PDB file of C-alpha atoms and ligand atoms in Angstrom:
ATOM      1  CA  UNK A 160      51.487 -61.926  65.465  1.00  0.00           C
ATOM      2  CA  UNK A 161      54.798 -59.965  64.813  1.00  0.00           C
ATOM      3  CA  UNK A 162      55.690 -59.852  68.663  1.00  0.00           C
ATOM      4  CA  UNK A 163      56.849 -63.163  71.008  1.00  0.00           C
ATOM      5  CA  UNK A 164      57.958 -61.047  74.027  1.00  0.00           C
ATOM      6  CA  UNK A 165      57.287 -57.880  75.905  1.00  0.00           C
ATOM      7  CA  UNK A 166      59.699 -55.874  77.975  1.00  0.00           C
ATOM      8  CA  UNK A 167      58.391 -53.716  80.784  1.00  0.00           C
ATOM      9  CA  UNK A 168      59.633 -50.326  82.487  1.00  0.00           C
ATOM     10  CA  UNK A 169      58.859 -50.814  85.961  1.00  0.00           C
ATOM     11  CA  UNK A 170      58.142 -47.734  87.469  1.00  0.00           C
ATOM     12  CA  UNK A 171      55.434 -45.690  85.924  1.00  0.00           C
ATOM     13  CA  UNK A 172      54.408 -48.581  84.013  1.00  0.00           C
ATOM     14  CA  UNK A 173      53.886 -51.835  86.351  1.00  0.00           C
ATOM     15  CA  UNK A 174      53.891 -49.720  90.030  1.00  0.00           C
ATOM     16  CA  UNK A 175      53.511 -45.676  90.190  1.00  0.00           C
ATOM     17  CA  UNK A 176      57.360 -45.557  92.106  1.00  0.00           C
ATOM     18  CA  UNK A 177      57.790 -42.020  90.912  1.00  0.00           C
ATOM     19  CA  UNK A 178      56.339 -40.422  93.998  1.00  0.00           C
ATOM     20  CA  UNK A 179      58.420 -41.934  96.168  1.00  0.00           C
ATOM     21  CA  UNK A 180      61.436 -40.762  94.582  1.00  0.00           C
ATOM     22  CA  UNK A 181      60.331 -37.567  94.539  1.00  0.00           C
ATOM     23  CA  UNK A 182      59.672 -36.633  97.786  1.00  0.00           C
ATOM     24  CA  UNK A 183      63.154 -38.655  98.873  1.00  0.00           C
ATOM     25  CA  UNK A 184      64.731 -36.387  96.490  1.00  0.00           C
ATOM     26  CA  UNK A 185      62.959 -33.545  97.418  1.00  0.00           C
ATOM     27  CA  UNK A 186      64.434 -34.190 100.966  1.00  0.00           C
ATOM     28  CA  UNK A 187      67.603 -33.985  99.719  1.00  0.00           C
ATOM     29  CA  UNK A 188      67.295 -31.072  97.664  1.00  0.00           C
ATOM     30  CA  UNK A 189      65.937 -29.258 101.175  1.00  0.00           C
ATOM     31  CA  UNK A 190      68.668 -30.202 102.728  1.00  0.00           C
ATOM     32  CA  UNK A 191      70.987 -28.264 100.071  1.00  0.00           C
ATOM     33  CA  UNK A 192      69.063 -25.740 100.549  1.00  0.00           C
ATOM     34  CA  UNK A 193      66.491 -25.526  96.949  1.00  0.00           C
ATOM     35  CA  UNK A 194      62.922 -26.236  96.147  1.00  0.00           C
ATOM     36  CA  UNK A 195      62.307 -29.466  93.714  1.00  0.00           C
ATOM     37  CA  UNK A 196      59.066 -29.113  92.069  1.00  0.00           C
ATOM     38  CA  UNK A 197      57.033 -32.041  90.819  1.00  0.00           C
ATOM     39  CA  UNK A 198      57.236 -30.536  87.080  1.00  0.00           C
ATOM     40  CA  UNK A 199      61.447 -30.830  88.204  1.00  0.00           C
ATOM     41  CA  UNK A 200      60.596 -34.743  88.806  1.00  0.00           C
ATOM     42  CA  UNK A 201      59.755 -35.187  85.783  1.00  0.00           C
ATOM     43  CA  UNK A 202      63.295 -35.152  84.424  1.00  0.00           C
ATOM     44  CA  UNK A 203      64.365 -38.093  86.533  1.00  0.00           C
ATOM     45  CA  UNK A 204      61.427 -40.754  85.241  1.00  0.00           C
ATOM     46  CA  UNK A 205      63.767 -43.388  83.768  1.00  0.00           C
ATOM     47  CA  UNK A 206      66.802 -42.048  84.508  1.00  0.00           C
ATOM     48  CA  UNK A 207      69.180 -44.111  86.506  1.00  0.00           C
ATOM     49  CA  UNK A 208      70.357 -42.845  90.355  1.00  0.00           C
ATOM     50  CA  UNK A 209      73.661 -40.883  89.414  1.00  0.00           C
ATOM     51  CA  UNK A 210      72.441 -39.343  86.695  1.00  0.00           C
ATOM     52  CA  UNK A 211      69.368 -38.028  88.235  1.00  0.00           C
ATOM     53  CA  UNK A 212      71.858 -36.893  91.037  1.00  0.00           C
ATOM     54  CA  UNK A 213      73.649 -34.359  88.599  1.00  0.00           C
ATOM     55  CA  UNK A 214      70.171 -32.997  87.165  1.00  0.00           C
ATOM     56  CA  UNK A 215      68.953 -32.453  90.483  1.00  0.00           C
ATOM     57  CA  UNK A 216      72.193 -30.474  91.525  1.00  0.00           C
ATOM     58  CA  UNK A 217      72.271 -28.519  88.197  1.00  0.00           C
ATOM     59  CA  UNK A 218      68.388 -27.774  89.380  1.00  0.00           C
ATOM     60  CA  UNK A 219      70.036 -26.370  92.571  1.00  0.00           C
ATOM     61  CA  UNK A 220      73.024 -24.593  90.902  1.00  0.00           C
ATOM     62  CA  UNK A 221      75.337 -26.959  93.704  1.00  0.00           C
ATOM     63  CA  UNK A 222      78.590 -28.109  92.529  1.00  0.00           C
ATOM     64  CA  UNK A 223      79.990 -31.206  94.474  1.00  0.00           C
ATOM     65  CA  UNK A 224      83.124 -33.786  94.740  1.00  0.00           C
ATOM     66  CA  UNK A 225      82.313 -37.070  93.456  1.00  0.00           C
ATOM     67  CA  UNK A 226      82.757 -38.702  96.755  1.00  0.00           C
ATOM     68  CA  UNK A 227      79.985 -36.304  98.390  1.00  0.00           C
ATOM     69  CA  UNK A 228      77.671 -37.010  95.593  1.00  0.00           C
ATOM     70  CA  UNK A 229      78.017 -40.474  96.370  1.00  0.00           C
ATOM     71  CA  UNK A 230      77.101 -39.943  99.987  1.00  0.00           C
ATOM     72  CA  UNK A 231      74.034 -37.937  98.903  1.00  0.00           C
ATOM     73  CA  UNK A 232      73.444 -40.995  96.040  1.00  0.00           C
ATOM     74  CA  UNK A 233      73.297 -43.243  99.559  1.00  0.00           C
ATOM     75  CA  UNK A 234      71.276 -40.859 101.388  1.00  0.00           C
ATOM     76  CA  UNK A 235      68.364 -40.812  98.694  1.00  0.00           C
ATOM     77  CA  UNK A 236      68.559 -44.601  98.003  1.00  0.00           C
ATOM     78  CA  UNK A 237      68.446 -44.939 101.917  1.00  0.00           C
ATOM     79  CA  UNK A 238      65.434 -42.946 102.328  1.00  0.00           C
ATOM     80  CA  UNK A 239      63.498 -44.514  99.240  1.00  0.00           C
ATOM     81  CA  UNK A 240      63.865 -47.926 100.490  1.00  0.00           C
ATOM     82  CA  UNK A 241      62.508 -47.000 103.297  1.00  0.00           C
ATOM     83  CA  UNK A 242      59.003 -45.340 101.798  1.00  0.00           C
ATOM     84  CA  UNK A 243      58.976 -48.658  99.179  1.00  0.00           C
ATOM     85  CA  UNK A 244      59.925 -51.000 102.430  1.00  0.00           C
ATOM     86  CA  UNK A 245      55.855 -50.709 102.758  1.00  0.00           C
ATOM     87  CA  UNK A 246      54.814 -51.255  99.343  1.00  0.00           C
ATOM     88  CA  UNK A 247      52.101 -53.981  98.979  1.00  0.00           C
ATOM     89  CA  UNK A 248      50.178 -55.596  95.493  1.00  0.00           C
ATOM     90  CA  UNK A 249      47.428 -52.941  96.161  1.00  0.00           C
ATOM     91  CA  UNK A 250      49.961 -50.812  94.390  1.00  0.00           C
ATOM     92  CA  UNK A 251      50.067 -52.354  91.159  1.00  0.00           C
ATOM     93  CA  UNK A 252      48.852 -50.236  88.545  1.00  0.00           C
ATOM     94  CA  UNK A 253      44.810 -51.111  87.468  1.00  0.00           C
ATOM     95  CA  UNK A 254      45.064 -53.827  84.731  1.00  0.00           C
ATOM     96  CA  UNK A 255      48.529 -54.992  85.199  1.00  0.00           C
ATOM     97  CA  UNK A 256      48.208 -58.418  86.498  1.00  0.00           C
ATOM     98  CA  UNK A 257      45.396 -59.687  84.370  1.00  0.00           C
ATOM     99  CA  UNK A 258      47.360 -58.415  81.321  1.00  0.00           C
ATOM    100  CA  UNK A 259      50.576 -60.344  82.209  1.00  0.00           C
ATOM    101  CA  UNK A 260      48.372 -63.308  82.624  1.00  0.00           C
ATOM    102  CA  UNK A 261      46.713 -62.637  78.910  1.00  0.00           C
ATOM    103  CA  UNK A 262      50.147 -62.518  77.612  1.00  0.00           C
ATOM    104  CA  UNK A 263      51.574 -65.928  79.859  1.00  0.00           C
ATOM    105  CA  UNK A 264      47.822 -67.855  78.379  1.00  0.00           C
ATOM    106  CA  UNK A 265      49.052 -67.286  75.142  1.00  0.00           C
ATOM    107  CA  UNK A 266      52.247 -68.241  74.608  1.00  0.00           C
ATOM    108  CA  UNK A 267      54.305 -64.695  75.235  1.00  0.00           C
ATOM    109  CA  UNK A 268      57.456 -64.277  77.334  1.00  0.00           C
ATOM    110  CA  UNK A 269      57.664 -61.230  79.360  1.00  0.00           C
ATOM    111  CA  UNK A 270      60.594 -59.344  80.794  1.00  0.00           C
ATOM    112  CA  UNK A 271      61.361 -56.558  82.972  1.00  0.00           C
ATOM    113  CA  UNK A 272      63.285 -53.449  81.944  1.00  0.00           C
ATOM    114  CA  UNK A 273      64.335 -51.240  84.551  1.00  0.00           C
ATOM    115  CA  UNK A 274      67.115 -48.723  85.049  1.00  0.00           C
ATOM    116  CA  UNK A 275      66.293 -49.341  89.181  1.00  0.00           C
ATOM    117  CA  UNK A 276      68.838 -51.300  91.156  1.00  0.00           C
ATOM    118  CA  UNK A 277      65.568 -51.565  93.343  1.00  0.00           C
ATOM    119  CA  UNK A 278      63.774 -53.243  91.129  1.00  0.00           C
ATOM    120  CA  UNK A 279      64.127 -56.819  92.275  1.00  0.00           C
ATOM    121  CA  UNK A 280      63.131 -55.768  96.232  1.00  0.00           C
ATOM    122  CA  UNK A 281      59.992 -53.841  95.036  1.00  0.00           C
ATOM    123  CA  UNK A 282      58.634 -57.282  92.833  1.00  0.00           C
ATOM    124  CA  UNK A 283      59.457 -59.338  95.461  1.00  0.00           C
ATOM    125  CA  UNK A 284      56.799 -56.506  97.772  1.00  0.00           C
ATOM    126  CA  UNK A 285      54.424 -56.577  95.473  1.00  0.00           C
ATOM    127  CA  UNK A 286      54.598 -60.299  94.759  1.00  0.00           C
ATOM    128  CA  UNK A 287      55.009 -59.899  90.943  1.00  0.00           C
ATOM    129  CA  UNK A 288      58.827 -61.733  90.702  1.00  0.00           C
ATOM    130  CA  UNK A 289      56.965 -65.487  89.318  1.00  0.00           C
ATOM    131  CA  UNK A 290      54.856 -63.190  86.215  1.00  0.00           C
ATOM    132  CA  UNK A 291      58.480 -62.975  84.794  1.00  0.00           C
ATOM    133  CA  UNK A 292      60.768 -64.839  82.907  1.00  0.00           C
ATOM    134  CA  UNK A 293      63.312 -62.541  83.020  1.00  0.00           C
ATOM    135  CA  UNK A 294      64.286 -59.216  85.092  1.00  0.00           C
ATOM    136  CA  UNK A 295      66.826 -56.822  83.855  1.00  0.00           C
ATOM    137  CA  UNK A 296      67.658 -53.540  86.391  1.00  0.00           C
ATOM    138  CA  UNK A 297      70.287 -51.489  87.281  1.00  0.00           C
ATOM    139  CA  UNK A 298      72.519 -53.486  88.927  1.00  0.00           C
ATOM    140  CA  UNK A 299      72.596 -55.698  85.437  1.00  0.00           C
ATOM    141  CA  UNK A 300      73.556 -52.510  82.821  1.00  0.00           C
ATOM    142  CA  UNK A 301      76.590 -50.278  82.823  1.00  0.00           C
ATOM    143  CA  UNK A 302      74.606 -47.984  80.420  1.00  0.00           C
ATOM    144  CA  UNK A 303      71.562 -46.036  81.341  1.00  0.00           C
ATOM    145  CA  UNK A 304      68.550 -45.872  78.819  1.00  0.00           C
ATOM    146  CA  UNK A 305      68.502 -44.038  76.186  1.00  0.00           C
ATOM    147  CA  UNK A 306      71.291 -46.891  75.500  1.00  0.00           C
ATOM    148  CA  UNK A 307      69.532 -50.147  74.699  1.00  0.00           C
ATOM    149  CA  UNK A 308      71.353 -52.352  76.675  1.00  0.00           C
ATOM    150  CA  UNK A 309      68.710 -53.188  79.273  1.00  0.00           C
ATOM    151  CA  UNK A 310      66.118 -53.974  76.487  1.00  0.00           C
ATOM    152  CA  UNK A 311      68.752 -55.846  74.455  1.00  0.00           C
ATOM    153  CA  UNK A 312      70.093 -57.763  77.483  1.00  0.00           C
ATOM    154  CA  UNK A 313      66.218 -58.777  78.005  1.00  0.00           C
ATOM    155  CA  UNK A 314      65.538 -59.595  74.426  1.00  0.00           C
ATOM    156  CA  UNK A 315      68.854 -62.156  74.721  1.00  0.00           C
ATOM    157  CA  UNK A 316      67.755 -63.499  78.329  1.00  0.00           C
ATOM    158  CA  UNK A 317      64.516 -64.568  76.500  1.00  0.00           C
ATOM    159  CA  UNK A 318      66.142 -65.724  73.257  1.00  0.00           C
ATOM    160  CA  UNK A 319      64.154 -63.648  71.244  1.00  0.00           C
ATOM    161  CA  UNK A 320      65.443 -61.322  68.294  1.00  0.00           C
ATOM    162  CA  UNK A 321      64.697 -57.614  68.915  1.00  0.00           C
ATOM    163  CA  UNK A 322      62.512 -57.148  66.470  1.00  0.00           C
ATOM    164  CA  UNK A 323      59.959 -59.768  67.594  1.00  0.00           C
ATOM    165  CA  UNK A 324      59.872 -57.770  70.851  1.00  0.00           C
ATOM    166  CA  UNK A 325      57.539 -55.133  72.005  1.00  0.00           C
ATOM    167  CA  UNK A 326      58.042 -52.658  74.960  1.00  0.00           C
ATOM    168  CA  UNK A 327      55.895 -50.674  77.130  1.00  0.00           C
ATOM    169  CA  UNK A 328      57.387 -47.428  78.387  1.00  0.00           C
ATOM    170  CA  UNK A 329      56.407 -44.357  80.317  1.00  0.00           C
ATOM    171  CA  UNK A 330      59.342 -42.069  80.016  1.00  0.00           C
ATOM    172  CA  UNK A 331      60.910 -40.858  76.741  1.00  0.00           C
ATOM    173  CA  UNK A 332      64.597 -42.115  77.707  1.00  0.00           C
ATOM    174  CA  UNK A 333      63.143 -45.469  77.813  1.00  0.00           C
ATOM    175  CA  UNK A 334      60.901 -44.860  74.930  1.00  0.00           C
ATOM    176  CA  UNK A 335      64.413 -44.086  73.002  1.00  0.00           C
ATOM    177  CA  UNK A 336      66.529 -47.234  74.384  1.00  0.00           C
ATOM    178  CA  UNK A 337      63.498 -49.342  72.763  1.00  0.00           C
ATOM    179  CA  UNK A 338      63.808 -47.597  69.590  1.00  0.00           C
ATOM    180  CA  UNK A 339      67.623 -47.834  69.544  1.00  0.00           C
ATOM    181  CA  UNK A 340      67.215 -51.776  70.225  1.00  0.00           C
ATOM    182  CA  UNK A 341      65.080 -52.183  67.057  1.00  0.00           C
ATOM    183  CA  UNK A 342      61.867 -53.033  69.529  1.00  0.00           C
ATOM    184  CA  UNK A 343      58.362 -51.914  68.921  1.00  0.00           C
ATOM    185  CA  UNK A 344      57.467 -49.833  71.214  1.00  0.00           C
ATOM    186  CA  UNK A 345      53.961 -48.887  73.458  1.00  0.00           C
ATOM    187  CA  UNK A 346      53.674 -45.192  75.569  1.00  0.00           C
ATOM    188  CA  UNK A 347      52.173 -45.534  78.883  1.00  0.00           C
ATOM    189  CA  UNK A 348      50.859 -41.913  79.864  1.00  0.00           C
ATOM    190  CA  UNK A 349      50.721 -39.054  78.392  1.00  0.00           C
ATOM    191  CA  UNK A 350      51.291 -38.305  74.665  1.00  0.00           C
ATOM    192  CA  UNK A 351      53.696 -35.153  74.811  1.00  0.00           C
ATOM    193  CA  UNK A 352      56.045 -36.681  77.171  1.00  0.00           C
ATOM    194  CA  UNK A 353      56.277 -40.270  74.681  1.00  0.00           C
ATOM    195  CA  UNK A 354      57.472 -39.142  71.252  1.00  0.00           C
ATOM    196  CA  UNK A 355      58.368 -41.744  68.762  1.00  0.00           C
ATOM    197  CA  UNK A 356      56.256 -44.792  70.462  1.00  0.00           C
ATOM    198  CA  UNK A 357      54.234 -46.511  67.901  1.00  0.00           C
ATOM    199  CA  UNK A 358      50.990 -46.267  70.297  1.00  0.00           C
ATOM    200  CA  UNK A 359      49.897 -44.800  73.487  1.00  0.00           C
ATOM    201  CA  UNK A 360      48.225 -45.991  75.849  1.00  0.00           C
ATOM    202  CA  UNK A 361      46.720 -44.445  79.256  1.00  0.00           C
ATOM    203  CA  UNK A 362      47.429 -47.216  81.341  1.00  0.00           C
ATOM    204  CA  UNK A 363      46.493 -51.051  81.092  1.00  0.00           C
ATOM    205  CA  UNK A 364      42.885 -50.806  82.167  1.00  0.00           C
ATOM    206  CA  UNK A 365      41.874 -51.382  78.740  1.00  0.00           C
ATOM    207  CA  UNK A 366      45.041 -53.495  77.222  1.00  0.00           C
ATOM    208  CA  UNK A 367      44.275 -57.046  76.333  1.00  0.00           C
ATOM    209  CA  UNK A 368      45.373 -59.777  74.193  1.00  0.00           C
ATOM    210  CA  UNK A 369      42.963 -59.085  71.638  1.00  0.00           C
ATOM    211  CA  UNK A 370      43.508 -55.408  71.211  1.00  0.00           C
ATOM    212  CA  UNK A 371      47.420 -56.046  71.373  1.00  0.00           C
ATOM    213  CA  UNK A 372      46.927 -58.762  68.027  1.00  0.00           C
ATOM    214  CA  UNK A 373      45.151 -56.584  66.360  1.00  0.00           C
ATOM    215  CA  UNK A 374      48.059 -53.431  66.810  1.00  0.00           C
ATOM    216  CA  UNK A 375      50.584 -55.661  65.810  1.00  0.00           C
ATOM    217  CA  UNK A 376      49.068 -58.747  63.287  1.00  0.00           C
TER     218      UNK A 376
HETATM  219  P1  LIG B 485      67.177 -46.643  91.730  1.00  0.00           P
HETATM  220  P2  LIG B 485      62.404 -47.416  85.717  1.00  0.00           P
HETATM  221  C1  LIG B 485      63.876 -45.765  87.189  1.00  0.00           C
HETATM  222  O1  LIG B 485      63.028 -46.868  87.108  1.00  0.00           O
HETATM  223  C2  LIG B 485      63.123 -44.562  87.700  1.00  0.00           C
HETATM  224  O2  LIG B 485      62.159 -44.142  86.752  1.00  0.00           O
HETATM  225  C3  LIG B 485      64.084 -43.417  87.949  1.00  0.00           C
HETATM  226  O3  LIG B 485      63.392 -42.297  88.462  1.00  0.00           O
HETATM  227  C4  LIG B 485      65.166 -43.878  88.931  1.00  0.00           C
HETATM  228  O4  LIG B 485      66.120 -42.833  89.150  1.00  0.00           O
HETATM  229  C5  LIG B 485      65.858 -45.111  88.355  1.00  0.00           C
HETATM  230  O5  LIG B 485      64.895 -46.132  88.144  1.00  0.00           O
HETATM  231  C6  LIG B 485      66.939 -45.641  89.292  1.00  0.00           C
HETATM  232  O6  LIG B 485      66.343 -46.147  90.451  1.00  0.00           O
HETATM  233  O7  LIG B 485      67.709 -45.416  92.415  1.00  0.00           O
HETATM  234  O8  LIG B 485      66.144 -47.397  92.535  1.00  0.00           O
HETATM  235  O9  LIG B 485      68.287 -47.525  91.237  1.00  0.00           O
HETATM  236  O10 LIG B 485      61.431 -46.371  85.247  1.00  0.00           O
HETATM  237  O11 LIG B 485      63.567 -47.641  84.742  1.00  0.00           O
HETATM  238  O12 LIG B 485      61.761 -48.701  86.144  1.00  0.00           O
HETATM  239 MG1  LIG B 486      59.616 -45.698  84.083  1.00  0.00          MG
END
């Protein structure tokens, strides 16, 4: 088979994280005064904290110093590690687990790929941290996806050349840092949101070794 490794995004692929950062953001968009809608969320899946920050505040039409945007940054991450502070493994998304163990059984390294400097606290929660052989997040990349570092800093933790590597994405920034790493790449969700991934899938439920050989022989 053409792939030795796969990379995961962690939220909206391994746990379903996004709700909790949107109703912390949502709190903080209240608190400037402005609705954030869910269909507003959507812009921030995969999108690392500052930079969701300034889409959020061109949402709102509020200008800020950088100083009180870094305050607000604080506020947010403050409140969201609070709601994840009670995340357990019930929370892994259906099929997850038995998948990584498919992939460990036969002979494939695994990664994480995650623009969240949170990342490390919420598969520690969940109990996930030992299905890994390596974890890249936010606090390891100076450049947010669409750039490739994460999934190219993964790929080299592994020793494994870029093109032998496949990742599974549910947001199109991430779906472009794969592309611009030379990966192969897998949608998780919905089609219109994943242009440019090689597949889609729903979600893991029905991903298994043998379906994963025979997309990629
Ligand atoms: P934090 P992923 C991303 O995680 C989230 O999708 C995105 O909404 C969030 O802003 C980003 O992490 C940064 O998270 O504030 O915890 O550092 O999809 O790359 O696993
Ligand atoms: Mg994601």
């Amino acid at each position: 088979m053409k792939i030795k490794a796969c990379l995961f995004d962690l939220d909206g692929v391994v746990v379903d994280t996004a709700r909790y950062h949107y109703i912390a953001w949502k709190k903080i968009a209240e608190d400037l005064g402005f609705h954030f809608s869910e269909n507003d969320n959507e812009r921030l899946k995969g999108v690392s904290r500052m930079d969701s920050l300034d889409i959020l505040l061109t949402i709102g039409k509020v200008t800020l110093k950088q100083d009180q945007k870094e305050l607000l940054a604080d506020k947010k991450n403050n409140l969201y590690v609070s709601y994840i502070s009670r995340m357990t493994p019930d929370e892994i998304l259906p099929g997850v687990i038995s998948f990584l163990d498919e992939l460990r059984n036969n002979k494939i390294l695994i990664a994480l790929g995650s623009a969240s400097k949170n990342a490390m606290t919420i598969l520690d929660l969940i109990n996930l941290t030992q299905k890994f052989d390596a974890v890249i997040d936010g606090n390891k990349v100076s450049l947010a996806k669409p750039d490739p570092e994460v999934f190219l800093k993964g790929a080299s933790e592994l020793g494994i050349n870029p093109n032998s590597c496949l990742v599974f994405e549910d947001a199109q920034a991430g779906i472009d840092a794969a592309r611009n790493a030379g990966m192969h790449v897998i949608g998780v969700g919905h089609a219109e949101n994943l242009k440019n991934a090689e597949f889609i899938i729903p979600g893991f439920e029905n991903m298994n070794f043998d379906r994963l050989r025979s997309l990629y022989l």
